[in-house]
Short mmCIF file of C-alpha atoms and ligand atoms in Angstrom, two decimals:
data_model
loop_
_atom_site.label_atom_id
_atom_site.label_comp_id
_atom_site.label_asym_id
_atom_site.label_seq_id
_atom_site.Cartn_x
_atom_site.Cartn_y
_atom_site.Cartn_z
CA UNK A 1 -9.26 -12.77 -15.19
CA UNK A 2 -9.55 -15.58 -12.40
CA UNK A 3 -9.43 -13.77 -8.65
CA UNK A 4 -5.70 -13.32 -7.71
CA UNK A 5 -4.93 -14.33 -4.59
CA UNK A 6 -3.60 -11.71 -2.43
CA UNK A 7 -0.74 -11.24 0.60
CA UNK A 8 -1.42 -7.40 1.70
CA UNK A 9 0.94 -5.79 3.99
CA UNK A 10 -0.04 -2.38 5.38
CA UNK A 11 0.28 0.18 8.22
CA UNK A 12 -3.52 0.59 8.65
CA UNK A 13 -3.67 4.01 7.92
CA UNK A 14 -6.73 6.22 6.04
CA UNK A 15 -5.37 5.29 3.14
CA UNK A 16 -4.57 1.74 3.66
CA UNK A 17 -8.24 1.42 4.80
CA UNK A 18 -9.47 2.23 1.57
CA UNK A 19 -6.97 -0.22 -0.18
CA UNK A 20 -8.52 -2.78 2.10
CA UNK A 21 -11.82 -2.17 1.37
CA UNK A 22 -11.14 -1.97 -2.27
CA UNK A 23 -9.69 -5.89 -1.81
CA UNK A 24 -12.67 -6.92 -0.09
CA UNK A 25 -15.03 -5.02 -2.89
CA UNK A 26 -13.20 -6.56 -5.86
CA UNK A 27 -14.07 -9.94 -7.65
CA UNK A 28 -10.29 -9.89 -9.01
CA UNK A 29 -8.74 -10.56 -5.75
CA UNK A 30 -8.72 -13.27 -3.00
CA UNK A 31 -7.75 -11.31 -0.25
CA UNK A 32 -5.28 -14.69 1.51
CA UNK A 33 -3.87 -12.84 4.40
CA UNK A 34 -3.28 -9.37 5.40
CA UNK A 35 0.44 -8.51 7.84
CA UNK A 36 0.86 -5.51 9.27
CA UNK A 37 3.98 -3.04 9.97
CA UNK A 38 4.64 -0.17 11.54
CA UNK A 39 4.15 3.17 9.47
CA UNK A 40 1.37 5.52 9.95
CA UNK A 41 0.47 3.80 13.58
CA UNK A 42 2.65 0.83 15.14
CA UNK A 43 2.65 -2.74 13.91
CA UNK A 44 -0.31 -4.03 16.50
CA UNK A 45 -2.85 -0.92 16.43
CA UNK A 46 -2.33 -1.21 12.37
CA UNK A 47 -3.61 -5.26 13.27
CA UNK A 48 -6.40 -4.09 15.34
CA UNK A 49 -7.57 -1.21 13.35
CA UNK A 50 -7.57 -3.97 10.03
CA UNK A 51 -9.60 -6.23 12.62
CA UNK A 52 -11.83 -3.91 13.17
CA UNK A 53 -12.85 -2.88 9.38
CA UNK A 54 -13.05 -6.61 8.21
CA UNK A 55 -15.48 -7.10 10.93
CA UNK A 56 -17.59 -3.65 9.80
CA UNK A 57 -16.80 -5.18 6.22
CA UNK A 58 -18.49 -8.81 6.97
CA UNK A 59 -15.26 -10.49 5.86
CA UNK A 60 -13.75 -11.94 9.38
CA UNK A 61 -12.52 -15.17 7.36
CA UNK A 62 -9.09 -13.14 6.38
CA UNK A 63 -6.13 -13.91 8.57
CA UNK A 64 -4.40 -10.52 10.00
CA UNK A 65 -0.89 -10.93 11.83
CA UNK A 66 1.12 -8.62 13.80
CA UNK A 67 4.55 -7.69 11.96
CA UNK A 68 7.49 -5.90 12.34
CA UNK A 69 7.13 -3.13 15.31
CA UNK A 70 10.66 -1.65 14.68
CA UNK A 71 12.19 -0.99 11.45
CA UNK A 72 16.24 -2.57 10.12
CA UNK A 73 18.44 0.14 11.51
CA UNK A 74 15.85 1.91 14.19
CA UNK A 75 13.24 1.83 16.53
CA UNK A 76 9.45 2.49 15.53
CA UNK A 77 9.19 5.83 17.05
CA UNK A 78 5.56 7.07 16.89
CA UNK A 79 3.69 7.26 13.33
CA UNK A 80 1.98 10.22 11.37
CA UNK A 81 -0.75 11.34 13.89
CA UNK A 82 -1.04 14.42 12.02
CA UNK A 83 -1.64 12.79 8.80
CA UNK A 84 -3.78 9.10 10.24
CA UNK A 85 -4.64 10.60 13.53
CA UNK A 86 -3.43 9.35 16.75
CA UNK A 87 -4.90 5.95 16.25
CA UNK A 88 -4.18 5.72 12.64
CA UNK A 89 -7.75 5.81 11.04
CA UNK A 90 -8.83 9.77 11.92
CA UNK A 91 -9.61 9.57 15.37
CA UNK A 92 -12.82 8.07 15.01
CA UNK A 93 -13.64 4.71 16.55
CA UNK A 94 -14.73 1.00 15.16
CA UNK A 95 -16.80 -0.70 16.88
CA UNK A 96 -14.11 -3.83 18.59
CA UNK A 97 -13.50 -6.76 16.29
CA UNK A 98 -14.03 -10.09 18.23
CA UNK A 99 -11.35 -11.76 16.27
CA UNK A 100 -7.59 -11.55 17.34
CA UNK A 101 -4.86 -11.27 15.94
CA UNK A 102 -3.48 -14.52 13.70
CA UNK A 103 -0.65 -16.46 16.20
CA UNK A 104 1.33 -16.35 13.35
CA UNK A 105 3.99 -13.19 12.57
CA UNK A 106 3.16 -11.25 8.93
CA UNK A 107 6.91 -12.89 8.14
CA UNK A 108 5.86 -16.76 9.15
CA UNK A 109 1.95 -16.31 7.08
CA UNK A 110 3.48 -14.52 4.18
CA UNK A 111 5.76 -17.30 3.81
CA UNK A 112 3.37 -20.02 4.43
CA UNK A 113 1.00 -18.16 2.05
CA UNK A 114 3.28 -18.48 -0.78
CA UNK A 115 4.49 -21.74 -0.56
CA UNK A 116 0.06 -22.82 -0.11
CA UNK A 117 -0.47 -20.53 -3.56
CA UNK A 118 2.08 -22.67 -5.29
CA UNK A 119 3.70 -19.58 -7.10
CA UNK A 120 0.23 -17.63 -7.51
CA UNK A 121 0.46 -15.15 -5.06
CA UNK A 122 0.86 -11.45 -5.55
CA UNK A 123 2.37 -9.84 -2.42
CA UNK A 124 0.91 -6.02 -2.26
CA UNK A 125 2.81 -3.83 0.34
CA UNK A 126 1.87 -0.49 1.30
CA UNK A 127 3.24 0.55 4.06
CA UNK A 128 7.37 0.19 5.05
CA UNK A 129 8.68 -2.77 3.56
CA UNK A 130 10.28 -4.35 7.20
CA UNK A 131 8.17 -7.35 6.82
CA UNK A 132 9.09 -7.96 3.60
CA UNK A 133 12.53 -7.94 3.98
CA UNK A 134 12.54 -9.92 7.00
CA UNK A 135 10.50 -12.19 5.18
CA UNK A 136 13.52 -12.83 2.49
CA UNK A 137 16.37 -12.21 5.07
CA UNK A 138 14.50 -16.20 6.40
CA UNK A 139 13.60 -17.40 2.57
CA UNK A 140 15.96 -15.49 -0.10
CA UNK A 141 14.14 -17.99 -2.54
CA UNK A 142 10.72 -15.58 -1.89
CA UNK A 143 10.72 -13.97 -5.29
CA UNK A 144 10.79 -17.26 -7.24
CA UNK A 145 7.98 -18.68 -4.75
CA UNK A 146 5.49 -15.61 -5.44
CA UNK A 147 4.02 -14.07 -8.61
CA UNK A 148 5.27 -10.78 -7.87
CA UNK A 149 5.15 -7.58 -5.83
CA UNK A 150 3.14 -4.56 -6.13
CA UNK A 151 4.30 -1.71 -3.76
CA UNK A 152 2.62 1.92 -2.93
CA UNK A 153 6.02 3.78 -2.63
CA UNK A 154 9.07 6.10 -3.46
CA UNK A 155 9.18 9.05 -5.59
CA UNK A 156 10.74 8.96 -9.66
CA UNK A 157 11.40 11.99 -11.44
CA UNK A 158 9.21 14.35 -8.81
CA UNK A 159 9.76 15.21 -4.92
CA UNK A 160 9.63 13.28 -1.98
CA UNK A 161 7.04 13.78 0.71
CA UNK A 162 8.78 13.37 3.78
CA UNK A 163 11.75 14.96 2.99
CA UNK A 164 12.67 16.73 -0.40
CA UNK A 165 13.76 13.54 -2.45
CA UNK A 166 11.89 10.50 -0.19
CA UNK A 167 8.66 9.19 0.35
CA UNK A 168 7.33 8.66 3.70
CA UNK A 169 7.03 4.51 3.41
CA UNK A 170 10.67 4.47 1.84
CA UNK A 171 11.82 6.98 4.22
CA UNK A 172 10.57 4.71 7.26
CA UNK A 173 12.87 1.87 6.71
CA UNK A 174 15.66 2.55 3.73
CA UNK A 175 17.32 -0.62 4.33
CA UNK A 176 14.58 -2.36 3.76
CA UNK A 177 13.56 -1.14 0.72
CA UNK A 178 17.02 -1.52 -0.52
CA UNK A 179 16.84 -5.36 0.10
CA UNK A 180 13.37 -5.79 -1.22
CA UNK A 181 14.91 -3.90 -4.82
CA UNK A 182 17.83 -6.25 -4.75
CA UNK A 183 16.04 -9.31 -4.18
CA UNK A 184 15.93 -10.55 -8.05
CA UNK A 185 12.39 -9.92 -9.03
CA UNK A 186 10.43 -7.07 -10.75
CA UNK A 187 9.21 -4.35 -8.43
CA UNK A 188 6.21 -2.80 -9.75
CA UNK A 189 6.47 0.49 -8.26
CA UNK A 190 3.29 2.85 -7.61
CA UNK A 191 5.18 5.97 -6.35
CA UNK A 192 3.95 9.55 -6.02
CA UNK A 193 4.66 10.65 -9.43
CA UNK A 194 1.24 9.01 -9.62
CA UNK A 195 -0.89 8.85 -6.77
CA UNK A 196 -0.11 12.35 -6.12
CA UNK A 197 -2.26 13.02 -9.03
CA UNK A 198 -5.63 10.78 -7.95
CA UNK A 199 -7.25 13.29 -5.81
CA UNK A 200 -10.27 12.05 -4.02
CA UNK A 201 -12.75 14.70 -4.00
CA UNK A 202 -15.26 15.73 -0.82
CA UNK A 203 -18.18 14.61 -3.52
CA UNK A 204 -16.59 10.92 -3.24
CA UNK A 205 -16.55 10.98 0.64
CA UNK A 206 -20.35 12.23 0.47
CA UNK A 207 -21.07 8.98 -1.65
CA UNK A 208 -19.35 6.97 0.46
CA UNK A 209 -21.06 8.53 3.71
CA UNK A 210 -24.95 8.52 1.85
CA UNK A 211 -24.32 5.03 1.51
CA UNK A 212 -26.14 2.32 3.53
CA UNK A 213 -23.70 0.29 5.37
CA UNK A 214 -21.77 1.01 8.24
CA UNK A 215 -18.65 0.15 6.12
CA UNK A 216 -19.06 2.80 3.68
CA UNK A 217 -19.58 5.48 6.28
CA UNK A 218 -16.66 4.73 8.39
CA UNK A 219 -14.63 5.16 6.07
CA UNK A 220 -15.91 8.37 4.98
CA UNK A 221 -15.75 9.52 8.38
CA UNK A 222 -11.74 8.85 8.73
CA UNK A 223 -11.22 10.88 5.35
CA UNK A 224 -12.45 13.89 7.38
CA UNK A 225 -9.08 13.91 9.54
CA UNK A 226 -7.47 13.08 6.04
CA UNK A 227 -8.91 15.44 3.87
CA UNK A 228 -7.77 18.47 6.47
CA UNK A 229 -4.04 17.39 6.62
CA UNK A 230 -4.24 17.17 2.64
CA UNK A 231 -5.86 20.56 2.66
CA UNK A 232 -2.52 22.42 2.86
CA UNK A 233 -1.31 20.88 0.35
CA UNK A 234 -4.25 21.02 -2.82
CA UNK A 235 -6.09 23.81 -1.38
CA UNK A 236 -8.91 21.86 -0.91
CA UNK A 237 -10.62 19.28 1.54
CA UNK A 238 -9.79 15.95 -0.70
CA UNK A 239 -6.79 13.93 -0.39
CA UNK A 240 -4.14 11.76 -2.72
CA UNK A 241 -4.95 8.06 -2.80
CA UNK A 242 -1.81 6.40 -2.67
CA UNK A 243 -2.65 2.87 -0.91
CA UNK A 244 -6.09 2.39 -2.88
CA UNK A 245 -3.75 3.14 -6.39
CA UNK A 246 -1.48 0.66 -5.46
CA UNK A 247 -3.78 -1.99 -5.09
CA UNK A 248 -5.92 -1.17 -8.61
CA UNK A 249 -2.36 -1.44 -10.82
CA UNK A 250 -1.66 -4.79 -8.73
CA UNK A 251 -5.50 -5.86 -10.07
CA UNK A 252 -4.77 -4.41 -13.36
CA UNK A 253 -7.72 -2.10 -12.97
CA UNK A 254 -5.88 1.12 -14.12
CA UNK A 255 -4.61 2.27 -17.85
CA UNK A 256 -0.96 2.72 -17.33
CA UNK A 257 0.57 4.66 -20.10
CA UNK A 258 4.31 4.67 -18.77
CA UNK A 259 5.97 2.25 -16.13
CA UNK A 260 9.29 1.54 -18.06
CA UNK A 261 11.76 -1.39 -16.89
CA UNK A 262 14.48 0.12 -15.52
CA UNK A 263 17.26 0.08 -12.42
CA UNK A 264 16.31 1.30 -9.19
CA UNK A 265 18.12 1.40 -6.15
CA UNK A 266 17.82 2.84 -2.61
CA UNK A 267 19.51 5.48 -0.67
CA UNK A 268 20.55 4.04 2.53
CA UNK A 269 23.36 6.35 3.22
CA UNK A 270 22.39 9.18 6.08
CA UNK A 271 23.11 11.93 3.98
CA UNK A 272 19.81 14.32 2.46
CA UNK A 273 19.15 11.58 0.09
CA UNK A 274 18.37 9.25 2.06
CA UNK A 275 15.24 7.37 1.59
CA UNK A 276 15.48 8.29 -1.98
CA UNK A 277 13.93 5.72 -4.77
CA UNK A 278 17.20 6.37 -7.66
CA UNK A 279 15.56 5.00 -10.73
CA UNK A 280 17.79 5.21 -13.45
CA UNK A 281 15.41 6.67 -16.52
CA UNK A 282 18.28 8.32 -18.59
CA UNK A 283 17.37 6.23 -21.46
CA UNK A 284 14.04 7.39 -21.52
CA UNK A 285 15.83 9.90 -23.97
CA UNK A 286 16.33 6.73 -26.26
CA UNK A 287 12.97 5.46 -25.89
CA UNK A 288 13.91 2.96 -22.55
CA UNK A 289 16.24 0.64 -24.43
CA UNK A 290 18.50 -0.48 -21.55
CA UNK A 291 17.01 -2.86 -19.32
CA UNK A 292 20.43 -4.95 -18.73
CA UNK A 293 20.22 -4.81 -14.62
CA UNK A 294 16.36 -3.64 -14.54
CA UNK A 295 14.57 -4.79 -11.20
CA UNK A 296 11.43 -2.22 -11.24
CA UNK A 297 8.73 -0.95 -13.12
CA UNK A 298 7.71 2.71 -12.07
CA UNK A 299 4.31 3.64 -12.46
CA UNK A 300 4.69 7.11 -14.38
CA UNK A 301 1.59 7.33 -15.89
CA UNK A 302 -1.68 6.83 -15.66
CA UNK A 303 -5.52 7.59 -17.30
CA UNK A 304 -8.58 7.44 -16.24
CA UNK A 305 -10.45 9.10 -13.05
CA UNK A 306 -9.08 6.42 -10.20
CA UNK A 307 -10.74 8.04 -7.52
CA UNK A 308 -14.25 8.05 -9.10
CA UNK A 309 -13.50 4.15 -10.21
CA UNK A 310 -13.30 3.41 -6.16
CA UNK A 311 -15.66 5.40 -4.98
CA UNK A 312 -18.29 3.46 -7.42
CA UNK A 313 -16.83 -0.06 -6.42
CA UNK A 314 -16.84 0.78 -2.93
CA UNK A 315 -20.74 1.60 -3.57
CA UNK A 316 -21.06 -1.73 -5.76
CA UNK A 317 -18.82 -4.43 -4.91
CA UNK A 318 -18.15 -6.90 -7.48
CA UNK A 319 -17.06 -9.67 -5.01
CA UNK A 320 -19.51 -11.22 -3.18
CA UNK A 321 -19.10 -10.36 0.56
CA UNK A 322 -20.28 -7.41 1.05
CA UNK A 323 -23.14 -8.25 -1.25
C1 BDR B 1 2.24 6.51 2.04
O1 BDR B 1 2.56 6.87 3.39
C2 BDR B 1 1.48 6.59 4.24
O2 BDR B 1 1.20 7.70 5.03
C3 BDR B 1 0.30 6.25 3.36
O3 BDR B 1 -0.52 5.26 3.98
C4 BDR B 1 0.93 5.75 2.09
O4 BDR B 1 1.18 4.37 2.16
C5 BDR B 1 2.23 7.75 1.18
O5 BDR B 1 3.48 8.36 1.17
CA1 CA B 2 0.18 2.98 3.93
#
């Protein structure tokens, strides 16, 4: 498989760093341009923070604009300090990129990024999808310009995270999400049915920190804030990888066994479900049949030992940058 070139829009984000550095690592993807949003931090620290790890990372030649600050129906009101830190990657602190920001918005090089690809590019979000949305409310024609969309987020048949039926980059910006599902193309969906399950271990992050570049060990460093929020929750110092999952389906580096076509819409209403991912699986008692109306693919299943997969191409890049 040729490299696929890549628009990645994140909230940089633990999580989203490893995503990152899983683009840079891997020969299957041509990491185009990278917008940011706000999320786990606000729209510019998420641009500084990616800055920052590109530079540790050797690969300065990626563009990285600012995007949305505030979300459709509300203001960005602080992120998820006790999940990212206060800064968004664990409290600990990159040496300062010398490269700013692109002049650009995400919305204007995500557009001009898929009309340059000529229909090639594969738009990965993982963080709210504002910038997306924005990004079709000024070209509706986006879906039939791009090759598709991979997104880490939402929650099928199990609970929410952020409240009990939605998932914390749904939850951020419902509206949005609602008008990326109804925008006519074929969401692939990598929700927490599944990346709740890929559980990065503390023997991963002691790879990653025994390793020999700087890179490597920052990142293992920011999994320690990570690891103790995620401790509550598995009993364990580790934590889920959502982001890094999310990019591996988009590369086609994972075994799916399940991600059926089917409907899904998005609560935007203000009642308790709202944030809420509604995929419609009843025919999954008939063996999926009805895909009249489909728009998404849920990741369901998965095989394989994701975390382990990362942690060794972290340690051995395929691409050649951080060769
Ligand atoms: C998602 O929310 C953020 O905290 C993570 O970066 C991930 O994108 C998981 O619900
Ligand atoms: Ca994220």
């Amino acid at each position: 498989m040729s490299a696929r070139p890549i628009y990645f829009d994140c909230d940089t984000g633990v999580d989203d760093a490893l995503a990152l550095a899983y683009l840079i690592a891997s020969d299957k993807a041509q990491l185009r341009g990278i917008g940011t949003v706000s999320g786990n931090t606000d729209s510019a620290t998420a641009a500084r923070n990616t800055l920052d790890l590109l530079q540790l990372a050797g690969a300065t030649n990626v563009p990285v604009a600012i995007g949305e600050r505030d979300f459709m129906t509300r203001s960005y009101d602080g992120g998820a300090p006790h999940v990212h830190g206060a800064n968004g990657i664990g409290n600990i602190v990159l040496p300062k990129s010398t490269t700013e920001p692109s002049a650009e918005s995400a919305v204007d090089l995500l557009l001009r990024l898929a009309h340059e690809a000529e229909g090639k590019l594969h738009l990965i979000a993982v963080g709210p999808l504002t910038n997306i949305a924005r990004a079709l409310e000024r070209e509706p024609r986006l879906p039939e310009l791009v090759d598709g969309i991979t997104i880490m987020g939402g929650a099928a048949e199990v609970p929410g995270n952020i409240t009990p039926v939605a998932e914390a980059n749904i939850a951020n910006d419902p509206e949005a999400a609602a008008a990326v599902f109804a925008a006519g193309w074929t969401v692939t969906m990598v929700p927490l049915d599944v990346t709740m399950t890929q559980v990065l271990e503390a023997e991963d992050r002691e790879r990653l920190a025994a390793s020999g570049t700087e890179f490597e060990q920052a990142l293992a460093q920011m999994l320690g804030h990570y690891f103790e929020f995620y401790r509550e929750i598995y009993g364990r110092a580790c934590c889920a990888m959502h982001d890094p999952l999310a990019v591996a389906v988009a590369l086609g580096d994972v075994e799916i066994t399940s991600a059926p076509l089917v409907r899904a819409q998005v609560d935007t209403t203000n009642g308790p479900g709202r944030g809420q991912t509604i995929c419609d699986l009843r025919a999954k008692y008939r063996g999926y049949p009805d895909q009249s109306r489909a728009n998404c693919r849920p990741v369901l299943g998965i095989t394989g030992d994701f975390p382990s997969q990362l942690t060794q191409l972290l340690l051995e890049p395929t691409a050649q940058v951080l060769s």
